Coordinates of C-alpha atoms and ligand atoms in Angstrom, one line a residue:
X172 CA 10.3 -4.5 38.9
X173 CA 11.2 -1.2 37.5
X174 CA 8.8 0.3 35.0
X175 CA 10.0 0.3 31.4
X176 CA 10.3 3.6 29.6
X177 CA 7.6 2.4 27.2
X178 CA 5.1 1.8 30.1
X179 CA 6.0 5.2 31.6
X180 CA 5.4 6.8 28.2
X181 CA 2.0 5.1 27.8
X182 CA 0.9 6.1 31.3
X183 CA 1.9 9.7 30.7
X184 CA 0.2 9.8 27.3
X185 CA 3.3 11.3 25.7
X186 CA 3.4 10.6 22.0
X187 CA 6.8 12.2 21.8
X188 CA 8.2 9.8 24.4
X189 CA 6.5 6.8 22.7
X190 CA 7.9 7.9 19.3
X191 CA 11.5 7.5 20.7
X192 CA 11.0 3.8 21.7
X193 CA 11.8 1.1 19.2
X194 CA 8.7 -0.5 17.6
X195 CA 7.8 -2.8 14.7
X196 CA 5.3 -2.4 11.9
X197 CA 4.7 -5.8 10.4
X198 CA 1.6 -5.0 8.3
X199 CA 2.1 -2.0 6.1
X200 CA 1.5 -1.5 2.4
X201 CA 4.5 0.1 0.9
X202 CA 3.1 3.1 -0.8
X203 CA 0.7 3.9 2.0
X204 CA 2.9 4.1 5.1
X205 CA 3.7 7.8 5.0
X206 CA 2.1 10.5 7.1
X207 CA -0.3 13.0 5.6
X208 CA 2.0 15.9 6.7
X209 CA 4.8 14.5 4.6
X210 CA 2.7 14.8 1.4
X211 CA 1.3 18.2 2.5
X212 CA 4.8 19.5 2.7
X213 CA 6.0 17.9 -0.5
X214 CA 3.0 19.2 -2.6
X215 CA 2.5 22.4 -0.6
X216 CA -1.2 21.7 -0.1
X217 CA -3.6 21.1 2.8
X218 CA -4.9 17.5 3.0
X219 CA -7.8 16.9 5.3
X220 CA -7.8 13.4 6.8
X221 CA -10.8 11.3 6.3
X222 CA -13.4 11.8 9.0
X223 CA -15.3 8.8 10.2
X224 CA -15.4 5.4 8.5
X225 CA -15.2 4.0 5.0
X226 CA -18.1 2.0 3.6
X227 CA -15.9 -0.1 1.5
X228 CA -12.3 -0.7 0.3
X229 CA -13.1 1.0 -3.0
X230 CA -14.3 4.1 -1.2
X231 CA -11.1 4.0 0.8
X232 CA -9.0 3.8 -2.4
X233 CA -10.9 6.6 -4.0
X234 CA -10.2 8.8 -1.0
X235 CA -6.4 8.2 -1.5
X236 CA -6.7 9.0 -5.2
X237 CA -8.7 12.2 -4.8
X238 CA -6.9 13.5 -1.7
X239 CA -3.2 12.5 -2.0
X240 CA -2.3 10.9 -5.3
X241 CA -3.7 13.8 -7.2
X242 CA -1.0 16.0 -5.7
X243 CA 1.9 13.6 -6.7
X244 CA 3.7 13.1 -10.0
X245 CA 2.3 10.2 -12.1
X246 CA 4.0 6.8 -12.5
X247 CA 7.2 5.7 -11.0
X248 CA 8.1 9.2 -9.6
X249 CA 4.9 9.5 -7.6
X250 CA 5.2 5.9 -6.4
X251 CA 8.7 6.4 -5.1
X252 CA 7.6 9.5 -3.3
X253 CA 4.9 7.4 -1.6
X254 CA 7.5 4.8 -0.5
X255 CA 9.9 7.6 0.6
X256 CA 7.0 8.8 2.9
X257 CA 6.8 5.3 4.5
X258 CA 10.6 5.3 5.4
X259 CA 10.5 8.9 6.6
X260 CA 7.6 8.0 8.9
X261 CA 9.4 4.8 10.1
X262 CA 12.4 6.9 11.1
X263 CA 10.2 9.6 12.8
X264 CA 8.4 7.0 14.9
X265 CA 11.4 4.8 15.5
X266 CA 10.0 1.8 13.7
X267 CA 13.1 -0.4 13.8
X268 CA 11.5 -3.4 12.2
X269 CA 9.4 -2.6 9.2
X270 CA 7.6 -5.2 7.0
X271 CA 6.4 -3.5 3.8
X272 CA 4.2 -5.3 1.2
X273 CA 5.1 -4.6 -2.4
X274 CA 3.0 -6.0 -5.3
X275 CA 4.3 -7.3 -8.6
X276 CA 3.0 -4.4 -10.6
X277 CA 5.1 -2.1 -8.4
X278 CA 8.2 -4.1 -9.4
X279 CA 7.1 -3.8 -13.1
X280 CA 6.5 -0.1 -12.7
X281 CA 10.2 0.4 -11.8
X282 CA 11.4 -1.7 -14.7
X283 CA 12.0 -5.1 -13.1
X284 CA 13.5 -6.6 -10.0
X285 CA 17.1 -5.2 -10.3
X286 CA 16.1 -1.6 -10.5
X287 CA 13.2 -2.0 -8.1
X288 CA 15.3 -3.4 -5.3
X289 CA 18.1 -0.8 -5.8
X290 CA 15.5 2.0 -5.7
X291 CA 13.8 0.7 -2.5
X292 CA 17.1 -0.1 -0.7
X293 CA 18.4 3.3 -1.6
X294 CA 15.3 5.0 -0.1
X295 CA 15.7 2.9 3.1
X296 CA 19.4 3.8 3.4
X297 CA 18.6 7.5 2.8
X298 CA 15.6 8.0 5.0
X299 CA 15.5 5.1 7.6
X300 CA 19.0 3.8 7.9
X301 CA 18.4 2.4 11.4
X302 CA 15.3 0.4 10.2
X303 CA 15.5 -3.3 9.3
X304 CA 13.3 -3.8 6.2
X305 CA 11.4 -7.1 5.9
X306 CA 9.9 -6.8 2.4
X307 CA 6.8 -8.9 1.6
X308 CA 5.7 -9.8 -1.9
X309 CA 2.0 -9.0 -2.0
X310 CA 0.1 -11.5 -4.2
X311 CA -3.5 -11.7 -5.2
X312 CA -4.0 -8.8 -7.5
X313 CA -3.9 -10.3 -11.0
X314 CA -3.3 -13.9 -12.1
X315 CA -0.4 -13.2 -14.4
X316 CA 1.7 -12.0 -11.5
X317 CA 2.7 -15.7 -10.8
X318 CA 4.6 -15.8 -14.1
X319 CA 7.2 -13.5 -12.5
X320 CA 7.7 -15.5 -9.2
X321 CA 10.7 -17.5 -10.2
X322 CA 12.6 -14.4 -11.3
X323 CA 11.6 -12.4 -8.3
X324 CA 12.5 -15.1 -5.8
X325 CA 15.9 -15.6 -7.5
X326 CA 17.0 -12.2 -6.1
X327 CA 16.5 -13.4 -2.5
X328 CA 15.4 -9.9 -1.6
X329 CA 12.0 -10.6 -0.2
X330 CA 11.7 -12.1 3.2
X331 CA 8.0 -13.1 3.0
X332 CA 4.9 -13.3 0.8
X333 CA 1.6 -11.6 1.8
X334 CA -1.4 -13.3 0.2
X335 CA -4.3 -10.9 -0.5
X336 CA -6.9 -13.1 -2.0
X337 CA -10.0 -11.1 -1.0
X338 CA -11.2 -10.8 -4.6
X339 CA -10.8 -14.5 -5.1
X340 CA -8.0 -14.3 -7.6
X341 CA -6.8 -17.8 -6.7
X342 CA -8.3 -21.1 -5.7
X343 CA -7.0 -22.8 -2.5
X344 CA -5.0 -25.3 -4.6
X345 CA -3.4 -22.4 -6.6
X346 CA -2.5 -20.7 -3.3
X347 CA -1.0 -23.9 -2.0
X348 CA 1.3 -24.1 -5.0
X349 CA 2.3 -20.4 -4.6
X350 CA 3.0 -20.9 -0.8
X351 CA 4.9 -24.1 -1.5
X352 CA 7.2 -22.2 -3.9
X353 CA 7.6 -19.4 -1.4
X354 CA 8.4 -21.9 1.4
X355 CA 11.0 -23.6 -0.8
X356 CA 12.6 -20.2 -1.2
X357 CA 12.8 -19.8 2.5
X358 CA 10.1 -17.1 2.7
X359 CA 7.8 -16.3 5.7
X360 CA 4.2 -17.0 4.7
X361 CA 1.6 -14.4 5.6
X362 CA -2.0 -13.8 4.4
X363 CA -4.7 -11.2 4.7
X364 CA -7.5 -13.2 6.3
X365 CA -10.0 -12.7 9.1
X366 CA -10.7 -9.1 8.4
X367 CA -13.9 -9.8 6.7
X368 CA -15.6 -13.3 6.6
X369 CA -15.7 -15.9 9.3
X370 CA -13.5 -17.0 12.2
X371 CA -13.1 -20.4 10.6
X372 CA -11.5 -18.8 7.5
X373 CA -8.5 -18.0 9.6
X374 CA -8.0 -21.6 10.7
X375 CA -8.6 -23.0 7.2
X376 CA -6.1 -20.6 5.5
X377 CA -3.5 -21.1 8.3
X378 CA -3.7 -24.8 8.2
X379 CA -4.0 -25.4 4.5
X380 CA -1.3 -23.0 3.5
X381 CA 1.0 -23.5 6.6
X382 CA 0.9 -19.7 7.4
X383 CA 3.5 -18.3 9.8
X384 CA 1.6 -15.0 10.3
X385 CA -1.8 -13.6 9.6
X386 CA -2.6 -10.0 8.5
X387 CA -5.7 -8.8 10.5
X388 CA -7.0 -12.2 11.7
X389 CA -9.2 -10.4 14.2
X390 CA -12.4 -12.4 13.4
X391 CA -10.6 -15.4 15.1
X392 CA -11.7 -13.8 18.4
X393 CA -15.2 -15.0 17.7
X394 CA -14.1 -18.6 18.2
X395 CA -12.3 -20.1 21.2
X396 CA -11.4 -23.1 19.0
X397 CA -9.7 -21.0 16.4
X398 CA -7.9 -18.9 19.0
X399 CA -6.7 -22.1 20.7
X400 CA -5.4 -23.4 17.3
X401 CA -3.5 -20.1 16.7
X402 CA -2.1 -20.0 20.2
X403 CA -1.0 -23.7 20.2
X404 CA 0.7 -23.3 16.8
X405 CA 2.2 -19.9 17.7
X406 CA 0.8 -18.3 14.6
X407 CA 1.3 -14.5 14.9
X408 CA -1.6 -12.1 14.2
X409 CA -0.6 -8.7 12.8
X410 CA -3.4 -6.5 14.0
X411 CA -4.3 -3.0 12.7
X412 CA -6.7 -1.4 15.1
X413 CA -7.6 1.9 13.4
X414 CA -7.9 0.2 10.1
X415 CA -10.5 -2.1 11.7
X416 CA -12.4 0.7 13.3
X417 CA -12.5 2.9 10.1
X418 CA -13.5 -0.1 7.9
X419 CA -16.2 -1.0 10.5
X420 CA -14.7 -4.4 11.3
X421 CA -15.4 -3.5 14.9
X422 CA -17.1 -0.6 16.6
X423 CA -14.3 1.0 18.6
X424 CA -11.0 0.4 20.4
X425 CA -12.7 -0.7 23.6
X426 CA -14.5 -3.6 21.8
X427 CA -11.6 -4.3 19.5
X428 CA -10.9 -8.1 19.2
X429 CA -7.3 -7.6 20.2
X430 CA -8.3 -7.7 23.9
X431 CA -9.9 -11.1 23.4
X432 CA -7.1 -12.5 21.3
X433 CA -4.4 -11.4 23.8
X434 CA -6.4 -12.7 26.8
X435 CA -6.6 -16.1 25.0
X436 CA -2.9 -16.4 24.5
X437 CA -2.7 -15.6 20.8
X438 CA 0.5 -13.9 19.8
X439 CA -0.4 -10.5 18.4
X440 CA 1.5 -7.4 17.1
X441 CA 0.1 -3.9 16.5
X442 CA 0.5 -2.3 13.1
X443 CA -0.7 0.5 10.8
X444 CA -1.9 -1.2 7.5
X445 CA -2.4 2.1 5.5
X446 CA -1.1 4.9 7.8
X447 CA -1.6 7.5 5.0
X448 CA -5.3 6.7 4.8
X449 CA -6.1 5.9 8.5
X450 CA -3.9 8.7 9.8
X451 CA -2.8 7.0 12.9
X452 CA 0.9 6.4 13.7
X453 CA 2.1 3.3 15.5
X454 CA 2.7 5.3 18.7
X455 CA -0.9 6.6 18.4
X456 CA -2.2 3.0 17.9
X457 CA -0.5 1.9 21.2
X458 CA -1.9 4.9 23.0
X459 CA -5.4 4.4 21.7
X460 CA -5.4 0.8 23.0
X461 CA -4.0 1.8 26.4
X462 CA -6.8 4.4 26.7
X463 CA -9.3 1.7 25.7
X464 CA -8.4 -0.4 28.7
X465 CA -5.4 -2.5 27.7
X466 CA -2.7 -2.8 30.4
X467 CA 0.5 -0.9 29.7
X468 CA 2.4 -4.1 30.6
X469 CA 0.4 -6.1 28.1
X470 CA 1.1 -3.6 25.4
X471 CA 4.8 -3.9 26.3
X472 CA 4.6 -7.7 25.7
X473 CA 3.0 -7.0 22.3
X474 CA 5.6 -4.4 21.4
X475 CA 8.3 -6.9 22.2
X476 CA 6.6 -9.6 20.2
X477 CA 7.2 -7.4 17.1
X478 CA 10.8 -6.4 17.6
X479 CA 12.0 -9.6 19.2
X480 CA 13.8 -12.2 17.2
X481 CA 10.6 -14.1 16.7
X482 CA 8.9 -11.0 15.4
X483 CA 11.0 -11.3 12.3
X484 CA 9.8 -14.8 11.6
Ligands
LIG1250 ZN1 -3.4 -4.8 4.9

């Protein structure tokens, strides 16, 4: 069989060639998907990427505030510049399917759903016209956000919800109610789980909430039982390797759980999470995993998982 251009690009280590090949990013937080160089150019400053790892999520957020946000206008203007950066990056790296997570307070910042969706659609049309946007509504930040759900869903703009309940904002029964409402509105159900905690959390959340996809989910690799459950139910795991290494979820790319997940038949995709902070493009993520021992042909399967029809589910 003839080698695909993606496989050739991986083997030659050419980031330029990789950047021309269509890819998906199904786990990206809307204001954090831009490249540092975009913000350097905008603010005419030098921004040094974070060296090494972060001890906590709050240290990570502080880095963003002190190194990037401080150079941007405050409020809606600065926020829109951040989202613009995500679309500029998607176009530069040929990310043809892009799922961005937006939170309720971001909608509120832009004055409600009508102006929010017009602003985001306008940015996509201007900066990434060839990219299919799959917007996720990120939930789990503050309990009052649920009051806005009916109105937000009525616009039929979001394609999924992305539950981020790391701080324990909701009980499982509250999450079930939220997911039920989202399902009734035809939305894809995703949740951040299995980044920290136990392998069994991944199963519990997936089963109780009826999840379609899991953000991170890498701790599932610790349990054959959990991996079998994910594989049998075709639950997709949207993995973010550099995020995991920098937040010390795993030691390095060679020991990253994606190797085990893939070998056990779990459907995985490769994604950036917070590109602006972790400073690793999608093309770089693929190349790092190739250099860490993943077969180019397996990475091709993973790339197709993301851009294929089912990658959009
Ligand atoms: Zn994330």
